[in-house]
Coordinates of C-alpha atoms in Angstrom, one line a residue:
X1 CA 0.0 0.1 0.0
X2 CA 2.1 3.3 -0.8
X3 CA 2.3 5.8 1.6
X4 CA 0.2 8.6 1.9
X5 CA 1.0 11.5 0.1
X6 CA 3.4 9.6 -2.0
X7 CA 1.4 10.9 -5.2
X8 CA 3.0 14.4 -4.9
X9 CA 6.1 15.1 -6.6
X10 CA 7.4 16.4 -3.7
X11 CA 7.0 12.9 -1.8
X12 CA 9.1 10.4 -2.8
X13 CA 9.8 7.0 -1.0
X14 CA 13.5 6.7 0.3
X15 CA 15.6 3.6 -1.8
X16 CA 18.2 1.9 0.2
X17 CA 21.5 4.4 0.0
X18 CA 18.6 7.4 1.1
X19 CA 18.2 5.0 4.7
X20 CA 21.5 4.0 5.2
X21 CA 22.6 7.8 5.3
X22 CA 19.2 8.4 7.6
X23 CA 20.8 5.7 9.4
X24 CA 24.7 7.1 9.6
X25 CA 23.7 10.6 10.0
X26 CA 21.4 9.9 12.6
X27 CA 24.0 8.1 14.7
X28 CA 27.0 10.5 13.7
X29 CA 25.7 13.4 14.5
X30 CA 28.1 16.4 16.4
X31 CA 29.6 14.3 19.1
X32 CA 31.9 12.3 17.3
X33 CA 33.9 15.7 17.0
X34 CA 34.5 15.7 20.9
X35 CA 34.8 12.1 21.5
X36 CA 38.0 11.5 21.9
X37 CA 38.6 13.9 24.3
X38 CA 35.6 13.2 26.5
X39 CA 37.2 9.6 26.9
X40 CA 40.8 10.3 26.8
X41 CA 41.2 10.5 30.8
X42 CA 40.2 6.9 31.3
X43 CA 43.4 5.9 28.7
X44 CA 43.1 4.0 25.8
X45 CA 40.9 1.4 27.8
X46 CA 38.4 3.2 26.6
X47 CA 38.5 1.5 23.1
X48 CA 37.1 -1.8 25.0
X49 CA 34.2 0.1 26.1
X50 CA 33.6 1.7 22.3
X51 CA 34.0 -2.3 21.3
X52 CA 31.3 -3.6 23.8
X53 CA 28.9 -0.8 22.7
X54 CA 29.3 -1.7 19.2
X55 CA 28.6 -5.4 19.3
X56 CA 25.6 -4.2 21.9
X57 CA 24.0 -1.4 19.0
X58 CA 24.9 -4.1 16.4
X59 CA 22.8 -6.6 18.3
X60 CA 20.2 -4.0 18.7
X61 CA 20.3 -3.3 14.8
X62 CA 19.6 -6.8 13.7
X63 CA 16.6 -6.6 16.3
X64 CA 15.0 -3.7 14.9
X65 CA 15.7 -5.4 11.5
X66 CA 13.9 -8.7 12.0
X67 CA 11.2 -6.3 13.4
X68 CA 10.8 -4.5 10.6
X69 CA 10.5 -7.6 8.2
X70 CA 7.2 -8.6 10.1
X71 CA 6.1 -5.1 10.9
X72 CA 6.8 -2.6 8.0
X73 CA 5.3 0.0 9.0
X74 CA 6.1 3.7 9.8
X75 CA 6.5 3.5 14.0
X76 CA 9.7 1.3 14.5
X77 CA 9.4 0.9 18.0
X78 CA 5.6 2.1 18.6
X79 CA 4.4 -0.6 16.3
X80 CA 6.5 -3.3 17.7
X81 CA 5.7 -2.6 21.0
X82 CA 1.9 -2.2 20.5
X83 CA 2.1 -5.2 18.6
X84 CA 3.4 -7.1 21.3
X85 CA 1.6 -5.5 24.3
X86 CA -1.1 -3.6 23.6
X87 CA -1.9 0.0 23.2
X88 CA -0.2 1.8 26.7
X89 CA 2.9 0.0 25.7
X90 CA 2.8 1.5 22.5
X91 CA 1.8 4.5 23.6
X92 CA 4.7 4.6 26.2
X93 CA 7.2 3.8 23.5
X94 CA 5.8 6.7 21.2
X95 CA 5.7 9.5 23.9
X96 CA 9.3 8.8 25.5
X97 CA 10.8 8.6 21.7
X98 CA 9.0 11.9 21.0
X99 CA 10.3 13.7 24.1
X100 CA 13.9 12.4 22.8
X101 CA 13.9 13.7 19.4
X102 CA 12.7 17.3 20.4
X103 CA 14.8 18.0 23.4
X104 CA 17.7 16.0 21.7
X105 CA 17.5 18.3 18.6
X106 CA 17.4 21.4 20.5
X107 CA 20.6 20.2 22.5
X108 CA 22.1 19.5 19.1
X109 CA 21.7 22.9 17.7
X110 CA 22.7 25.1 20.6
X111 CA 26.0 22.8 20.4
X112 CA 25.9 23.2 16.7
X113 CA 26.3 27.1 17.3
X114 CA 30.0 26.7 18.6
X115 CA 31.1 25.7 15.8
X116 CA 29.2 28.5 13.6
X117 CA 30.8 30.7 15.8
X118 CA 34.4 29.6 14.8
X119 CA 33.3 30.1 10.8
X120 CA 31.9 33.4 11.6
X121 CA 33.3 35.0 15.3
X122 CA 30.3 37.8 15.2
X123 CA 27.7 34.8 16.0
X124 CA 29.6 34.2 19.8
X125 CA 30.0 37.7 20.4
X126 CA 26.3 38.1 22.3
X127 CA 24.0 35.3 23.8
X128 CA 21.4 36.6 21.7
X129 CA 23.0 36.6 18.1
X130 CA 24.1 32.7 19.6
X131 CA 20.2 32.1 20.5
X132 CA 19.2 33.2 16.6
X133 CA 22.2 31.0 15.3
X134 CA 20.6 27.8 17.1
X135 CA 16.8 28.8 15.9
X136 CA 18.0 28.6 12.3
X137 CA 20.0 25.5 12.4
X138 CA 16.7 23.6 13.7
X139 CA 14.5 25.7 11.4
X140 CA 16.4 25.1 8.3
X141 CA 16.1 21.5 8.7
X142 CA 12.3 21.9 9.8
X143 CA 11.6 23.7 6.6
X144 CA 13.8 21.0 4.3
X145 CA 11.3 18.3 5.8
X146 CA 8.0 20.7 5.4
X147 CA 9.3 20.8 1.8
X148 CA 9.0 16.9 1.5
X149 CA 10.5 13.8 1.7
X150 CA 12.4 14.4 -1.8
X151 CA 14.0 16.9 -0.3
X152 CA 14.8 15.4 3.3
X153 CA 16.3 12.3 1.3
X154 CA 18.2 15.2 -1.0
X155 CA 19.6 17.0 2.3
X156 CA 20.4 14.0 3.9
X157 CA 22.5 12.2 1.2
X158 CA 24.4 15.1 0.7
X159 CA 25.2 16.0 4.0
X160 CA 26.1 12.4 5.1
X161 CA 28.6 12.6 2.1
X162 CA 30.0 16.3 3.3
X163 CA 30.6 15.1 6.4
X164 CA 32.0 11.9 6.6
X165 CA 34.8 12.9 3.9
X166 CA 36.4 15.4 6.6
X167 CA 36.4 12.2 9.4
X168 CA 37.6 9.5 7.1
X169 CA 40.7 12.0 6.1
X170 CA 41.6 11.5 9.9
X171 CA 40.0 7.8 10.4
X172 CA 42.1 6.4 7.7
X173 CA 44.7 8.4 6.9
X174 CA 45.5 9.5 10.4
X175 CA 46.1 5.8 10.5
X176 CA 49.2 6.7 8.2
X177 CA 50.9 9.0 10.7
X178 CA 50.4 7.0 14.0
X179 CA 52.7 7.2 16.7
X180 CA 51.5 4.4 19.2
X181 CA 53.6 6.8 21.7
X182 CA 51.0 9.0 22.3
X183 CA 48.4 6.2 23.3
X184 CA 49.5 7.3 26.6
X185 CA 48.4 4.7 29.6
X186 CA 46.2 2.0 29.3
X187 CA 44.7 2.6 32.0
X188 CA 44.6 6.3 33.1
X189 CA 42.5 5.9 35.9
X190 CA 42.6 4.5 39.7
X191 CA 39.6 2.8 38.7
X192 CA 39.6 -0.9 38.2
X193 CA 39.5 -2.5 34.5
X194 CA 36.3 -3.1 34.7
X195 CA 35.1 0.4 36.7
X196 CA 36.9 2.2 33.4
X197 CA 35.4 0.9 30.6
X198 CA 31.6 1.2 32.7
X199 CA 32.9 5.0 33.6
X200 CA 34.0 5.5 29.6
X201 CA 30.8 3.7 28.0
X202 CA 28.6 6.1 30.0
X203 CA 29.9 9.0 28.1
X204 CA 30.2 6.8 24.9
X205 CA 26.8 5.6 25.4
X206 CA 24.8 8.7 23.7
X207 CA 26.7 8.2 20.8
X208 CA 24.5 5.0 19.3
X209 CA 21.4 6.3 20.0
X210 CA 19.4 6.6 16.1
X211 CA 19.9 3.1 14.9
X212 CA 16.4 2.8 14.9
X213 CA 16.1 5.8 12.5
X214 CA 15.0 3.2 8.9
X215 CA 12.9 1.2 11.2
X216 CA 10.9 4.6 12.5
X217 CA 10.5 5.7 9.0
X218 CA 9.8 2.1 7.4
X219 CA 6.4 3.8 5.9
X220 CA 8.8 6.0 3.5
X221 CA 11.6 3.2 2.8
X222 CA 10.6 1.4 -0.9
X223 CA 10.5 -2.4 -0.1
X224 CA 10.9 -1.8 3.7
X225 CA 10.8 -5.6 4.8
X226 CA 13.9 -6.2 2.8
X227 CA 15.4 -2.4 2.9
X228 CA 14.8 -1.5 6.9
X229 CA 17.3 -4.5 7.9
X230 CA 19.6 -3.7 5.5
X231 CA 20.0 -0.4 6.1
X232 CA 19.7 -0.3 9.8
X233 CA 22.8 -3.0 9.8
X234 CA 24.8 -1.4 7.0
X235 CA 24.3 2.0 8.8
X236 CA 25.1 1.2 12.4
X237 CA 28.3 -1.0 10.7
X238 CA 29.2 2.2 9.1
X239 CA 28.6 4.4 12.0
X240 CA 31.1 2.2 14.5
X241 CA 33.5 1.9 11.8
X242 CA 34.2 5.9 11.6
X243 CA 33.8 6.1 15.5
X244 CA 36.4 3.3 15.7
X245 CA 39.2 4.2 13.5
X246 CA 38.5 8.4 14.2
X247 CA 39.1 7.7 18.0
X248 CA 42.0 5.4 17.2
X249 CA 43.6 7.7 14.3
X250 CA 43.2 10.4 16.9
X251 CA 44.6 8.6 19.9
X252 CA 47.5 7.7 18.0
X253 CA 47.9 11.4 16.3
X254 CA 47.7 13.9 19.9
X255 CA 49.5 13.2 22.5
X256 CA 47.6 11.9 25.3
X257 CA 48.5 14.9 27.8
X258 CA 47.4 17.0 25.3
X259 CA 44.4 15.6 24.2
X260 CA 42.6 15.1 27.6
X261 CA 42.5 19.0 27.7
X262 CA 41.5 19.0 23.9
X263 CA 38.7 21.4 23.3
X264 CA 38.6 20.0 19.4
X265 CA 40.7 16.4 19.1
X266 CA 39.9 16.4 14.9
X267 CA 41.3 19.8 14.5
X268 CA 44.4 18.5 16.5
X269 CA 44.6 15.6 14.6
X270 CA 44.5 17.3 11.0
X271 CA 46.9 20.0 12.1
X272 CA 49.4 17.1 13.1
X273 CA 48.9 15.6 10.2
X274 CA 49.4 18.4 7.9
X275 CA 50.9 20.8 10.0
X276 CA 49.2 24.8 10.0
X277 CA 45.9 25.5 12.0
X278 CA 43.7 25.1 8.9
X279 CA 42.7 21.8 10.3
X280 CA 39.8 24.5 12.8
X281 CA 38.1 25.4 10.1
X282 CA 37.6 22.2 8.2
X283 CA 36.9 20.7 11.3
X284 CA 34.1 23.2 12.0
X285 CA 32.9 23.0 8.2
X286 CA 32.1 19.5 8.7
X287 CA 30.8 19.9 12.1
X288 CA 27.9 22.2 11.3
X289 CA 27.3 20.0 8.2
X290 CA 26.9 17.3 10.3
X291 CA 24.5 18.0 12.9
X292 CA 22.5 20.2 10.2
X293 CA 22.3 16.7 8.9
X294 CA 21.6 15.2 11.9
X295 CA 18.4 17.6 12.9
X296 CA 17.1 16.8 9.0
X297 CA 16.6 13.4 10.1
X298 CA 16.0 13.8 13.6
X299 CA 12.8 16.0 12.7
X300 CA 11.8 13.3 10.2
X301 CA 11.8 11.2 12.7
X302 CA 10.3 13.5 15.4
X303 CA 7.0 13.6 13.6
X304 CA 6.9 9.8 12.2
X305 CA 6.3 8.1 15.6
X306 CA 3.6 10.7 16.7
X307 CA 2.2 10.4 13.5
X308 CA 2.0 6.6 13.7
X309 CA 0.0 6.9 17.1
X310 CA -2.1 9.4 15.8
X311 CA -3.8 6.9 13.1
X312 CA -4.5 4.6 15.9
X313 CA -6.5 7.2 18.2
X314 CA -3.3 7.2 20.7
X315 CA -1.8 10.5 20.0
X316 CA -3.9 13.9 19.2
X317 CA -5.2 13.4 15.7
X318 CA -4.0 17.0 14.2
X319 CA -0.4 14.8 14.6
X320 CA -1.9 12.4 11.6
X321 CA -1.7 15.5 9.0
X322 CA 0.6 14.8 6.6
X323 CA 2.0 17.2 3.5
X324 CA 4.1 16.0 0.9
X325 CA 4.9 12.8 2.6
X326 CA 5.7 14.3 5.9
X327 CA 3.4 14.7 9.2
X328 CA 3.9 18.2 9.0
X329 CA 1.8 19.2 12.5
X330 CA 4.7 17.1 13.8
X331 CA 7.8 18.5 12.5
X332 CA 6.1 22.4 13.1
X333 CA 5.0 21.2 17.3
X334 CA 8.2 19.9 17.4
X335 CA 10.5 22.5 16.4
X336 CA 8.4 24.9 18.3
X337 CA 9.1 23.1 21.3
X338 CA 12.5 22.8 20.8
X339 CA 12.7 26.3 19.8
X340 CA 11.3 27.3 23.3
X341 CA 13.8 25.5 25.0
X342 CA 16.8 26.7 23.2
X343 CA 15.8 30.2 24.0
X344 CA 15.0 29.5 27.6
X345 CA 18.3 27.5 27.6
X346 CA 19.8 31.3 26.6
X347 CA 17.6 33.4 28.5
X348 CA 18.3 31.5 32.2
X349 CA 22.0 31.2 31.1
X350 CA 21.7 27.6 32.7
X351 CA 24.1 25.0 31.3
X352 CA 23.2 22.8 33.9
X353 CA 19.7 22.0 33.4
X354 CA 20.5 21.8 29.5
X355 CA 22.8 19.3 30.6
X356 CA 20.2 17.6 32.6
X357 CA 18.0 17.3 29.9
X358 CA 20.5 15.9 27.3
X359 CA 21.1 13.1 30.0
X360 CA 17.3 12.5 30.6
X361 CA 16.8 12.1 26.5
X362 CA 19.6 9.1 26.9
X363 CA 16.7 7.1 29.4
X364 CA 13.8 8.2 27.4
X365 CA 15.4 7.0 24.3
X366 CA 16.7 3.5 25.9
X367 CA 12.7 3.1 26.8
X368 CA 11.3 2.4 22.8
X369 CA 14.6 0.1 22.9
X370 CA 13.9 -2.2 25.7
X371 CA 9.9 -2.1 24.7
X372 CA 11.0 -3.2 21.1
X373 CA 13.8 -5.8 22.5
X374 CA 10.8 -7.4 24.5
X375 CA 8.6 -7.6 22.1
X376 CA 10.9 -9.5 19.9
X377 CA 11.6 -11.9 23.0
X378 CA 7.8 -12.2 23.5
X379 CA 7.5 -13.1 20.0
X380 CA 10.1 -15.6 20.1
X381 CA 9.2 -16.9 23.7
X382 CA 4.7 -17.2 22.7
X383 CA 5.9 -19.3 19.6
X384 CA 3.8 -16.8 17.4
X385 CA 4.8 -18.4 14.2
X386 CA 3.5 -15.4 11.8
X387 CA 6.4 -13.6 13.6
X388 CA 8.9 -15.9 14.0
X389 CA 10.9 -17.5 11.4
X390 CA 11.7 -20.8 13.0
X391 CA 15.2 -21.7 11.4
X392 CA 16.4 -18.9 12.9
X393 CA 14.9 -19.0 16.4
X394 CA 18.1 -20.0 18.2
X395 CA 20.1 -17.0 16.2
X396 CA 17.2 -14.5 16.5
X397 CA 16.9 -15.4 21.0
X398 CA 20.5 -14.9 21.4
X399 CA 20.4 -11.2 19.4
X400 CA 16.9 -10.5 21.3
X401 CA 18.8 -10.9 24.5
X402 CA 22.0 -9.4 23.8
X403 CA 20.2 -6.3 22.6
X404 CA 17.9 -6.0 26.1
X405 CA 20.9 -6.2 28.2
X406 CA 22.5 -3.5 26.2
X407 CA 19.4 -1.5 26.0
X408 CA 19.6 -2.2 30.2
X409 CA 23.4 -1.0 30.1
X410 CA 21.9 2.3 28.4
X411 CA 19.6 3.1 31.2
X412 CA 22.2 2.2 33.9
X413 CA 24.4 4.5 32.0
X414 CA 22.2 7.4 32.1
X415 CA 22.8 7.9 35.9
X416 CA 19.8 8.0 38.6
X417 CA 19.2 11.7 38.2
X418 CA 18.7 11.1 34.5
X419 CA 16.5 7.9 35.1
X420 CA 14.7 9.9 38.1
X421 CA 13.5 12.8 36.0
X422 CA 13.2 10.3 33.3
X423 CA 10.2 8.7 34.6
X424 CA 8.6 11.9 35.5
X425 CA 8.7 12.7 31.6
X426 CA 7.1 9.4 30.9
X427 CA 4.4 10.1 34.0
X428 CA 2.9 13.1 32.5
X429 CA 2.2 11.2 29.1
X430 CA 0.2 8.9 31.5
X431 CA -2.7 11.7 32.0
X432 CA -2.1 12.4 28.2
X433 CA -2.8 8.7 27.2
X434 CA -5.7 8.6 29.7
X435 CA -7.3 11.6 28.0
X436 CA -6.8 10.1 24.7
X437 CA -7.8 6.5 25.8
X438 CA -11.3 8.6 27.0
X439 CA -11.6 9.9 24.0
X440 CA -11.6 6.6 21.7
X441 CA -13.6 5.3 24.1
X442 CA -16.4 8.4 23.9
X443 CA -15.9 8.0 19.9
X444 CA -16.6 4.1 19.9
X445 CA -19.9 4.9 21.4
X446 CA -19.0 2.6 24.7
X447 CA -19.0 3.4 28.0
X448 CA -15.8 5.0 29.8
X449 CA -16.3 2.9 32.9
X450 CA -17.8 -0.6 34.1

């Protein structure tokens, strides 16, 4: 069945290459440009944490691929949770994912301003010029989304190519300049090996959010039963390869004592490779392109899950409105909320509040992951032949358990404060669900209570 709005010349289904770019572009946002310096204080043992996280992310990607084969509809985790556990679980998946997207979009836009200021110093001269720049960074991808899925795909493809070019320059080219003496100690803290891996993993956890991107937009992907799984796996592996090679290269290019205090590790790496100071401009350009591309993809995802829930009566009906293949109300509401949060951040001048909100999104993003992997385990354990490939039962079961464990690790890595506040966010959704459920019952002509 064709996607709504697909007949518009501005709406176009994504092929496999665009779907892969959507996954890679959403996983690799702007954090990669700071990650090597963030984990350097733990020593090169942090590469072990990267490896463990990569295995978990790949397991999660494989589970999403299997689920998408049986449920190739827009909505991803929402669709899987609802199919397995009913409306309330589906609503929680949709609501928590929606919170994740608009808070993350605001955080990503604010982070992008730092790189924009490198290219245009006047932007960083005053907080209101920075605020306007952050709003522009959010609204430009939103306008691309409102123009139609055809333009979303084009922006995603171009931004992915542009941002990965300099990253691959360091990730691959840097290996030829690699100096083992720069690695520093394997374990640079007094923590145990397990403690060091866990501590560095907590910083890296947010880096792999986005593996579900193709599954969430399955309704806009051509031949979703085949392409969503492929895009999810290939996109995750591609992002992981860039992460690992880039971090290893920076570790070997920049001396450990300098890397620990670096504010722009990829800039320092490029300067170490070629000399001069032009690396700062190159990395700033790549970072801005990377973040705008990530915002382009996340803006689409922010509207897709509420759209799927609205079709089932679990979100306000307005979110069901589509134009040119895009749920326009979801895009507009999301960018307005993210803009309001951005203005609040600059008005209050409280970076601490914003950092807490970013940590909360790490928790809220894992709720759909947990529900999705639990749904796969449910399908396997219940023997539902319509959703289980008997020939792959053991392999799928092992992958589902690994992905569930990985999701639990994501929750633990969010920290007590983030989990506490994230649960409060989710509880506000209970009221929304109660109102929507009552409205559905009234519409169906049945009594609300017994």
